[in-house]
Tab-separated table of C-alpha atoms in Angstrom:
chain	number	residue	atom	x	y	z
A	38	MET	CA	126.366	78.170	107.258
A	39	ALA	CA	125.158	78.852	110.744
A	40	SER	CA	123.340	81.738	109.011
A	41	TYR	CA	122.312	79.615	105.543
A	42	LEU	CA	120.753	77.225	108.089
A	43	ASP	CA	118.880	79.510	110.236
A	44	ALA	CA	117.483	81.337	107.121
A	45	ALA	CA	116.546	78.014	105.680
A	46	ALA	CA	114.575	76.890	109.117
A	47	ILE	CA	112.904	80.071	109.658
A	48	VAL	CA	111.660	80.443	105.794
A	49	SER	CA	110.902	77.099	106.026
A	50	THR	CA	108.542	77.121	108.913
A	51	GLY	CA	106.794	80.104	107.854
A	52	SER	CA	105.603	78.371	104.507
A	53	ALA	CA	105.253	74.701	105.809
A	54	LEU	CA	103.135	75.154	108.560
A	55	VAL	CA	100.561	76.993	106.365
A	56	MET	CA	101.441	73.412	104.139
A	57	TYR	CA	100.586	71.263	107.151
A	58	SER	CA	97.895	72.589	108.095
A	59	GLY	CA	95.148	71.009	105.920
A	60	PRO	CA	96.551	67.576	106.712
A	61	LEU	CA	97.523	67.885	110.100
A	62	GLY	CA	94.725	69.951	111.168
A	63	LEU	CA	96.566	73.029	112.246
A	64	ASP	CA	94.110	75.952	113.210
A	65	ARG	CA	95.593	79.410	112.850
A	66	SER	CA	95.993	80.275	116.863
A	67	GLU	CA	98.335	76.379	116.632
A	68	ILE	CA	100.575	78.134	113.648
A	69	GLY	CA	100.893	81.338	115.538
A	70	THR	CA	102.263	79.195	118.525
A	71	LEU	CA	104.564	77.081	116.723
A	72	ALA	CA	105.923	80.425	114.991
A	73	SER	CA	106.487	82.035	118.858
A	74	MET	CA	108.044	78.935	119.871
A	75	LEU	CA	110.352	79.063	116.855
A	76	THR	CA	111.359	83.105	117.839
A	77	LEU	CA	111.555	81.931	121.716
A	78	SER	CA	113.538	78.864	121.011
A	79	ILE	CA	116.226	80.471	119.028
A	80	ALA	CA	116.257	83.562	121.946
A	81	ALA	CA	117.304	80.121	124.323
A	82	GLY	CA	119.724	78.772	122.017
A	83	ALA	CA	121.295	81.772	121.661
A	84	LEU	CA	121.800	82.918	125.297
A	85	LEU	CA	122.707	79.334	126.488
A	86	GLY	CA	125.128	78.419	123.049
A	87	GLY	CA	127.012	81.959	123.472
A	88	ARG	CA	127.940	80.958	127.223
A	89	LEU	CA	128.805	77.304	126.612
A	90	GLY	CA	130.732	78.664	123.497
A	91	ASP	CA	133.226	80.131	125.343
A	92	ARG	CA	132.868	78.179	128.578
A	93	TYR	CA	133.924	74.411	126.713
A	94	GLY	CA	134.756	75.881	123.197
A	95	ARG	CA	133.781	76.706	119.582
A	96	ARG	CA	133.941	73.095	118.117
A	97	ARG	CA	132.305	71.639	120.808
A	98	VAL	CA	129.077	73.758	120.835
A	99	PHE	CA	128.857	74.003	117.064
A	100	MET	CA	129.417	70.607	116.321
A	101	ALA	CA	126.741	69.502	119.233
A	102	THR	CA	124.613	72.590	117.489
A	103	VAL	CA	124.567	71.491	113.533
A	104	SER	CA	123.619	67.730	115.179
A	105	LEU	CA	120.804	69.350	116.957
A	106	MET	CA	119.209	71.239	113.855
A	107	ALA	CA	119.845	67.869	111.690
A	108	VAL	CA	117.490	65.895	114.600
A	109	GLY	CA	115.263	68.773	114.485
A	110	ALA	CA	114.683	68.549	110.877
A	111	VAL	CA	114.288	65.182	110.420
A	112	LEU	CA	111.600	65.600	113.162
A	113	LEU	CA	109.648	68.212	111.072
A	114	ALA	CA	109.740	66.914	108.035
A	115	ALA	CA	108.821	63.306	109.500
A	116	ALA	CA	105.778	64.721	111.086
A	117	THR	CA	102.295	62.908	111.403
A	118	SER	CA	100.790	65.019	114.003
A	119	SER	CA	101.419	68.335	115.870
A	120	GLY	CA	102.963	66.927	118.431
A	121	PHE	CA	106.199	66.102	115.689
A	122	LEU	CA	106.255	70.051	115.050
A	123	TYR	CA	106.299	70.975	118.753
A	124	VAL	CA	109.297	69.001	119.562
A	125	GLY	CA	110.632	69.834	116.071
A	126	VAL	CA	110.552	73.884	116.275
A	127	VAL	CA	111.896	73.581	119.724
A	128	VAL	CA	115.344	71.567	118.580
A	129	ALA	CA	115.806	73.199	115.156
A	130	GLY	CA	115.346	76.451	116.754
A	131	PHE	CA	117.437	76.011	119.322
A	132	ALA	CA	119.859	74.472	117.364
A	133	ALA	CA	119.807	77.751	115.064
A	134	GLY	CA	120.311	79.999	117.786
A	135	ALA	CA	122.753	77.956	119.738
A	136	ASP	CA	125.128	77.985	116.446
A	137	LEU	CA	124.796	81.441	115.472
A	138	PRO	CA	127.057	83.251	118.363
A	139	VAL	CA	129.765	80.268	118.422
A	140	SER	CA	130.156	79.983	114.931
A	141	ILE	CA	130.788	83.603	114.214
A	142	SER	CA	133.015	84.139	117.170
A	143	LEU	CA	135.076	81.406	115.772
A	144	ILE	CA	135.208	83.105	112.407
A	145	GLY	CA	136.509	86.525	114.031
A	146	GLU	CA	139.089	84.279	115.496
A	147	GLN	CA	140.783	82.671	112.870
A	148	ALA	CA	140.457	85.196	110.494
A	149	PRO	CA	143.238	86.692	108.989
A	150	GLU	CA	144.738	90.278	109.657
A	151	GLY	CA	142.683	92.765	108.054
A	152	ALA	CA	139.736	90.422	107.188
A	153	ARG	CA	137.852	89.728	109.993
A	154	GLY	CA	134.854	92.063	109.327
A	155	LYS	CA	135.142	90.751	105.228
A	156	LEU	CA	134.587	87.088	106.421
A	157	VAL	CA	132.187	87.772	109.302
A	158	ALA	CA	129.939	89.370	106.688
A	159	LEU	CA	130.142	86.208	104.298
A	160	SER	CA	128.246	84.845	106.665
A	161	GLN	CA	125.589	87.069	106.005
A	162	VAL	CA	125.252	86.650	102.231
A	163	LEU	CA	124.797	82.506	103.159
A	164	TRP	CA	122.171	83.986	105.285
A	165	TYR	CA	120.799	85.690	102.166
A	166	ALA	CA	121.446	82.354	100.337
A	167	GLY	CA	119.290	80.289	102.807
A	168	ILE	CA	116.110	82.889	102.089
A	169	VAL	CA	116.760	82.514	98.290
A	170	THR	CA	117.380	78.402	98.245
A	171	THR	CA	114.430	78.382	100.069
A	172	GLN	CA	112.261	80.292	98.593
A	173	LEU	CA	113.462	78.843	95.152
A	174	ILE	CA	112.139	75.133	96.380
A	175	GLY	CA	109.004	76.845	97.965
A	176	LEU	CA	107.784	77.763	94.782
A	177	LEU	CA	108.132	74.561	93.015
A	178	VAL	CA	106.606	72.414	96.279
A	179	GLY	CA	104.238	75.145	97.041
A	180	ASP	CA	100.979	73.370	95.831
A	181	MET	CA	102.196	70.153	97.381
A	182	GLY	CA	100.752	70.197	101.161
A	183	ALA	CA	102.398	67.664	103.210
A	184	THR	CA	105.118	66.451	100.986
A	185	GLY	CA	106.381	70.251	100.056
A	186	ALA	CA	106.456	70.841	103.448
A	187	ARG	CA	108.593	67.627	103.950
A	188	ILE	CA	110.531	68.911	101.496
A	189	LEU	CA	111.377	71.839	102.704
A	190	TYR	CA	112.055	70.540	106.227
A	191	ALA	CA	114.539	67.853	104.212
A	192	HIS	CA	116.409	70.696	102.790
A	193	VAL	CA	117.243	71.719	105.850
A	194	ALA	CA	117.999	68.179	107.451
A	195	VAL	CA	120.580	67.474	103.960
A	196	VAL	CA	122.585	70.774	104.252
A	197	ALA	CA	122.943	70.216	108.403
A	198	VAL	CA	124.466	66.845	107.866
A	199	LEU	CA	126.664	68.128	105.252
A	200	VAL	CA	127.722	70.709	107.086
A	201	LEU	CA	128.548	68.798	110.475
A	202	ALA	CA	130.378	66.579	108.026
A	203	LEU	CA	132.352	69.809	106.799
A	204	ARG	CA	132.775	70.741	110.402
A	205	LEU	CA	134.575	67.311	111.674
A	206	ARG	CA	137.982	68.639	110.074
A	207	LEU	CA	137.968	72.572	111.665
A	208	PRO	CA	140.020	73.082	114.781
A	209	GLU	CA	139.525	74.696	118.131
A	210	SER	CA	140.167	78.401	117.872
A	211	GLN	CA	143.612	79.081	119.269
A	212	GLN	CA	143.002	82.011	121.099
A	213	TRP	CA	140.108	80.639	122.471
A	214	ILE	CA	142.419	77.696	123.887
A	215	ASP	CA	145.117	80.198	125.032
A	216	GLN	CA	142.765	82.178	127.153
A	217	ARG	CA	140.710	79.425	128.602
A	218	ARG	CA	144.020	77.914	129.917
A	219	THR	CA	144.891	81.148	131.536
A	220	ALA	CA	141.263	82.173	132.703
A	221	ASP	CA	141.201	78.516	134.605
A	222	GLY	CA	144.702	78.826	135.920
A	223	GLY	CA	146.736	76.165	133.851
A	224	ALA	CA	149.118	78.680	132.731
A	225	GLY	CA	149.362	80.716	136.106
A	226	GLY	CA	146.738	83.024	135.227
A	227	PRO	CA	143.559	83.936	137.560
A	228	ALA	CA	140.640	81.674	138.297
A	229	ALA	CA	137.771	82.507	135.550
A	230	PRO	CA	136.179	85.311	136.183
A	231	SER	CA	132.172	86.003	137.124
A	232	VAL	CA	131.030	86.517	132.802
A	233	ALA	CA	127.873	88.690	134.106
A	234	ARG	CA	130.459	90.859	136.275
A	235	GLU	CA	132.640	91.137	133.340
A	236	LEU	CA	130.300	92.399	130.799
A	237	LEU	CA	128.377	94.691	132.956
A	238	ARG	CA	131.627	96.866	134.148
A	239	LYS	CA	133.578	99.209	132.189
A	240	PRO	CA	134.698	98.932	129.612
A	241	HIS	CA	132.095	96.299	128.007
A	242	LEU	CA	129.215	97.129	129.622
A	243	LYS	CA	128.775	100.559	126.593
A	244	ALA	CA	129.269	97.868	124.212
A	245	LEU	CA	126.884	95.579	125.660
A	246	VAL	CA	124.068	98.100	126.049
A	247	GLY	CA	124.720	100.138	123.003
A	248	LEU	CA	124.481	97.099	120.694
A	249	ALA	CA	121.677	95.225	122.527
A	250	LEU	CA	119.892	98.673	121.515
A	251	PHE	CA	121.289	98.765	117.892
A	252	TYR	CA	120.212	95.171	116.912
A	253	SER	CA	117.027	94.745	119.038
A	254	LEU	CA	115.690	98.150	117.206
A	255	THR	CA	116.726	97.658	113.911
A	256	ASN	CA	115.485	93.852	114.488
A	257	LEU	CA	111.997	95.151	115.677
A	258	ALA	CA	111.490	96.832	112.462
A	259	ALA	CA	112.753	94.114	110.106
A	260	ASN	CA	110.885	91.601	112.393
A	261	THR	CA	107.734	93.365	111.927
A	262	LYS	CA	107.833	94.358	108.337
A	263	GLY	CA	108.277	90.597	107.456
A	264	GLN	CA	105.980	89.277	110.116
A	265	PHE	CA	103.069	91.840	108.434
A	266	GLY	CA	104.054	92.195	105.061
A	267	ALA	CA	102.134	89.908	103.610
A	268	TYR	CA	98.679	91.274	106.040
A	269	LEU	CA	99.657	94.996	105.077
A	270	TYR	CA	99.526	93.823	101.099
A	271	VAL	CA	96.439	91.939	101.290
A	272	GLU	CA	94.687	93.825	103.951
A	273	VAL	CA	95.628	97.488	103.467
A	274	ALA	CA	96.757	97.884	99.884
A	275	ASP	CA	93.843	95.587	98.855
A	276	SER	CA	96.634	93.195	96.913
A	277	THR	CA	97.904	89.820	96.974
A	278	VAL	CA	100.071	87.257	99.006
A	279	ARG	CA	101.414	86.694	95.382
A	280	VAL	CA	102.723	90.338	95.166
A	281	ALA	CA	104.001	90.340	98.209
A	282	SER	CA	106.247	87.351	97.342
A	283	ALA	CA	107.203	88.737	94.140
A	284	VAL	CA	108.004	91.803	95.843
A	285	GLY	CA	109.672	89.723	98.375
A	286	LEU	CA	111.858	87.534	95.960
A	287	ALA	CA	112.710	91.070	93.924
A	288	THR	CA	114.311	92.609	96.825
A	289	LEU	CA	116.662	89.480	97.391
A	290	PHE	CA	117.982	90.812	93.997
A	291	ILE	CA	119.089	94.034	95.527
A	292	SER	CA	119.715	92.666	99.058
A	293	VAL	CA	122.574	90.192	97.862
A	294	PRO	CA	124.692	92.395	95.892
A	295	MET	CA	124.779	94.937	98.835
A	296	ALA	CA	125.652	92.226	101.243
A	297	MET	CA	128.734	91.451	98.881
A	298	LEU	CA	129.350	95.369	98.882
A	299	PHE	CA	129.438	95.426	102.387
A	300	MET	CA	132.176	92.721	102.165
A	301	ARG	CA	134.379	94.267	100.040
A	302	THR	CA	134.392	97.956	102.450
A	303	VAL	CA	133.734	96.777	106.003
A	304	ASP	CA	137.150	96.637	106.873
A	305	GLY	CA	138.330	99.901	104.371
A	306	ARG	CA	138.463	103.087	106.032
A	307	ASN	CA	135.258	104.427	104.191
A	308	ARG	CA	133.056	101.486	106.328
A	309	MET	CA	131.006	104.455	108.251
A	310	ARG	CA	130.203	106.136	104.796
A	311	TRP	CA	128.622	103.134	103.718
A	312	TYR	CA	126.941	102.970	106.663
A	313	THR	CA	125.562	106.158	106.663
A	314	LEU	CA	123.899	105.304	103.202
A	315	GLY	CA	122.747	102.072	104.430
A	316	ALA	CA	121.322	104.244	107.485
A	317	VAL	CA	119.245	106.572	105.281
A	318	CYS	CA	117.848	104.036	103.131
A	319	PHE	CA	116.653	101.861	106.147
A	320	VAL	CA	115.454	105.229	108.011
A	321	LEU	CA	113.316	105.525	104.513
A	322	SER	CA	111.873	102.120	103.512
A	323	CYS	CA	109.645	102.487	106.768
A	324	ALA	CA	109.359	106.612	105.955
A	325	VAL	CA	107.870	106.379	102.906
A	326	PRO	CA	104.615	104.371	103.799
A	327	ALA	CA	104.660	106.761	106.659
A	328	THR	CA	104.238	109.661	104.686
A	329	PHE	CA	102.819	108.538	101.604
A	330	GLY	CA	99.962	106.372	102.807
A	331	VAL	CA	100.457	101.979	102.831
A	332	HIS	CA	99.247	101.383	98.938
A	333	VAL	CA	101.369	98.839	96.957
A	334	TRP	CA	103.789	101.170	95.493
A	335	THR	CA	105.154	102.466	98.975
A	336	LEU	CA	105.299	99.100	100.420
A	337	ALA	CA	107.201	97.977	97.236
A	338	LEU	CA	109.561	100.792	97.391
A	339	GLY	CA	110.374	100.788	101.097
A	340	SER	CA	111.021	97.425	100.536
A	341	LEU	CA	113.528	97.726	97.603
A	342	VAL	CA	115.297	100.660	99.692
A	343	GLY	CA	115.012	98.868	102.732
A	344	ALA	CA	116.826	95.893	101.178
A	345	ALA	CA	120.016	98.144	100.825
A	346	GLY	CA	119.596	100.054	104.296
A	347	SER	CA	119.543	96.378	105.967
A	348	ALA	CA	122.468	94.864	104.233
A	349	LEU	CA	124.843	98.011	105.351
A	350	ALA	CA	123.223	99.278	108.583
A	351	PHE	CA	121.865	96.234	110.417
A	352	GLU	CA	122.686	92.156	111.232
A	353	GLY	CA	126.440	92.536	109.437
A	354	ILE	CA	127.817	95.338	110.969
A	355	PHE	CA	126.086	94.135	114.298
A	356	LYS	CA	128.095	90.347	113.853
A	357	VAL	CA	131.700	92.646	112.946
A	358	TRP	CA	131.500	95.340	115.789
A	359	SER	CA	130.247	92.490	118.068
A	360	GLN	CA	133.834	90.637	117.234
A	361	GLU	CA	135.590	94.159	118.005
A	362	THR	CA	134.558	94.887	120.658
A	363	PHE	CA	134.345	92.077	123.087
A	364	PRO	CA	137.538	89.707	124.058
A	365	THR	CA	137.721	85.879	123.098
A	366	LEU	CA	136.019	84.960	126.777
A	367	LEU	CA	132.835	86.927	126.700
A	368	ARG	CA	132.318	87.660	122.894
A	369	ALA	CA	130.446	84.100	122.187
A	370	THR	CA	128.428	84.762	125.470
A	371	ALA	CA	127.595	88.609	124.621
A	372	GLN	CA	126.842	87.566	120.791
A	373	GLY	CA	124.266	85.115	122.491
A	374	ALA	CA	122.362	87.324	125.121
A	375	ILE	CA	122.072	90.092	122.803
A	376	ILE	CA	120.500	88.049	119.917
A	377	ALA	CA	118.198	86.756	122.799
A	378	PHE	CA	117.226	90.308	123.815
A	379	ALA	CA	116.508	91.323	120.224
A	380	ARG	CA	114.642	88.061	119.743
A	381	VAL	CA	112.503	88.462	123.055
A	382	VAL	CA	111.898	92.529	122.332
A	383	ALA	CA	110.531	90.965	118.690
A	384	ALA	CA	108.278	88.308	120.095
A	385	ALA	CA	106.868	90.760	122.654
A	386	VAL	CA	106.094	93.854	120.285
A	387	ALA	CA	104.635	91.446	117.835
A	388	LEU	CA	101.749	90.803	120.520
A	389	TRP	CA	101.070	94.589	120.147
A	390	THR	CA	101.577	95.506	116.564
A	391	PRO	CA	97.790	94.575	115.802
A	392	MET	CA	96.851	97.647	118.092
A	393	LEU	CA	99.536	99.726	115.921
A	394	LEU	CA	97.713	98.670	112.980
A	395	ASP	CA	94.027	99.394	114.194
A	396	ALA	CA	95.424	102.731	115.196
A	397	GLY	CA	96.477	102.951	111.235
A	398	PRO	CA	98.874	101.466	108.971
A	399	ARG	CA	100.664	105.126	109.012
A	400	VAL	CA	101.335	105.425	112.461
A	401	MET	CA	103.061	102.030	112.808
A	402	PHE	CA	105.560	103.030	109.828
A	403	GLY	CA	106.080	106.353	111.649
A	404	ALA	CA	106.930	104.412	114.728
A	405	LEU	CA	109.354	102.214	112.778
A	406	ALA	CA	111.127	105.288	111.354
A	407	VAL	CA	112.018	106.743	114.726
A	408	VAL	CA	112.810	103.277	116.316
A	409	VAL	CA	115.117	102.765	113.416
A	410	ALA	CA	116.523	106.300	113.150
A	411	GLY	CA	117.310	106.014	116.451
A	412	ALA	CA	119.351	102.817	116.860
A	413	THR	CA	121.320	103.608	113.583
A	414	ALA	CA	122.625	107.162	115.022
A	415	VAL	CA	123.716	104.653	118.428
A	416	GLY	CA	125.338	102.890	115.569
A	417	VAL	CA	127.725	105.198	114.994
A	418	VAL	CA	128.428	105.414	118.532
A	419	LEU	CA	129.257	102.179	118.189
A	420	ASP	CA	131.699	102.464	115.719
A	421	ARG	CA	134.001	104.609	117.738
A	422	LEU	CA	134.791	102.599	120.493
A	423	PRO	CA	138.231	101.217	121.180
A	424	LYS	CA	138.700	97.922	119.366
A	425	ILE	CA	139.885	94.840	121.193
A	426	ARG	CA	143.260	93.581	120.235
A	427	PRO	CA	142.399	89.588	119.020
A	428	GLY	CA	143.147	87.539	122.001
A	429	ALA	CA	142.955	90.315	124.953
A	430	PRO	CA	141.535	89.281	128.281
A	431	ALA	CA	138.270	90.195	129.628
A	432	ASP	CA	139.355	90.762	132.765
A	433	GLY	CA	140.437	94.467	130.996
A	434	SER	CA	144.785	93.443	132.380
A	435	ALA	CA	145.247	94.640	128.890
A	436	ALA	CA	143.696	97.747	127.438
A	437	PRO	CA	141.603	97.927	124.016
A	438	VAL	CA	143.162	99.347	121.205
A	439	ALA	CA	142.201	101.047	118.165
A	440	VAL	CA	143.039	98.423	115.282
A	441	PRO	CA	143.610	100.177	112.032
A	442	VAL	CA	141.333	99.147	109.140
A	443	ALA	CA	143.003	98.673	105.741
A	444	ASP	CA	142.549	101.141	103.007
A	445	GLY	CA	139.790	100.412	100.443
A	446	SER	CA	136.656	101.639	99.603
């Protein structure tokens, strides 16, 4: 549900800021500033939340973050001026970013043997569910102005409160309890090591760098296509926002089933065969407009093919690899740092994207195709890294071991 709330908050903000623009007097620059603040707040939240989750426990952090999400959504729903929006965007973005690495770590640590990948992948299905639900609400309230924006954020607030109530009954990760006790010397173990020192040396450095490259580069392509998708349809392909929205909704009918397929196959022996198919689709989603030009049909085809590619070779597999390659007391910190890095890279490149579009949209798509091809090649190396035994200490005293995956498709 952290993924659901993350998606719902981001998609709601994209629509709600436009709905608020007239009633609250937002100009184009303010909308851009608020969108950038959301991205940077998510990055800051992921960086700090991951570290706090490793130091003080999964449960404490995700109870605090979902509470913050509810507060941020209420502020945004009740906004009567742009000041409320600035505060609400920062609070909600920070909460969304901080919740993700901690919640995903808890899922991986509590999963039954042989089902870790499947349950981590379920979060990706719920991420798509957050998008679908928000877009359906948007279709109903899109013409209601500020009232519609308030309804979008009220949905996020209500779900956050329900998730908080459900989380009250969740226990702390036993893996984290055992490893934290040892690291703090409570069981005669060594004092807690420097997290930065541990992550930046063997055997974790290769995984950290590889995952940062993979996720930031694939996220760069996804973020660029999403952020500038409507612009390409309207200004380059001579179409309309309605057509762009219809194509975006249609892609979800591919994304959700493919994410469910990913759940079924990620713990199986054929994981990388499906990953390879996804990587090819991901590259083609950028290569088609680059090769044939930017038209409605190339943008639509690229989006539909890319929906399959991103489900099999993007965020879902990143989350699974993160659980498999980092030990308990480094896991949330590493994930948070990588997510933060990827968000900052996306925000920085977005400043230069208009220049690429001026040089020619085909140039931009060609560059993205090259970037995705390189990123997915890194993924092949990542899957071959040794898997960390659940509960292994961060100091390397227990060597990483290969954890066999279950038979299956």
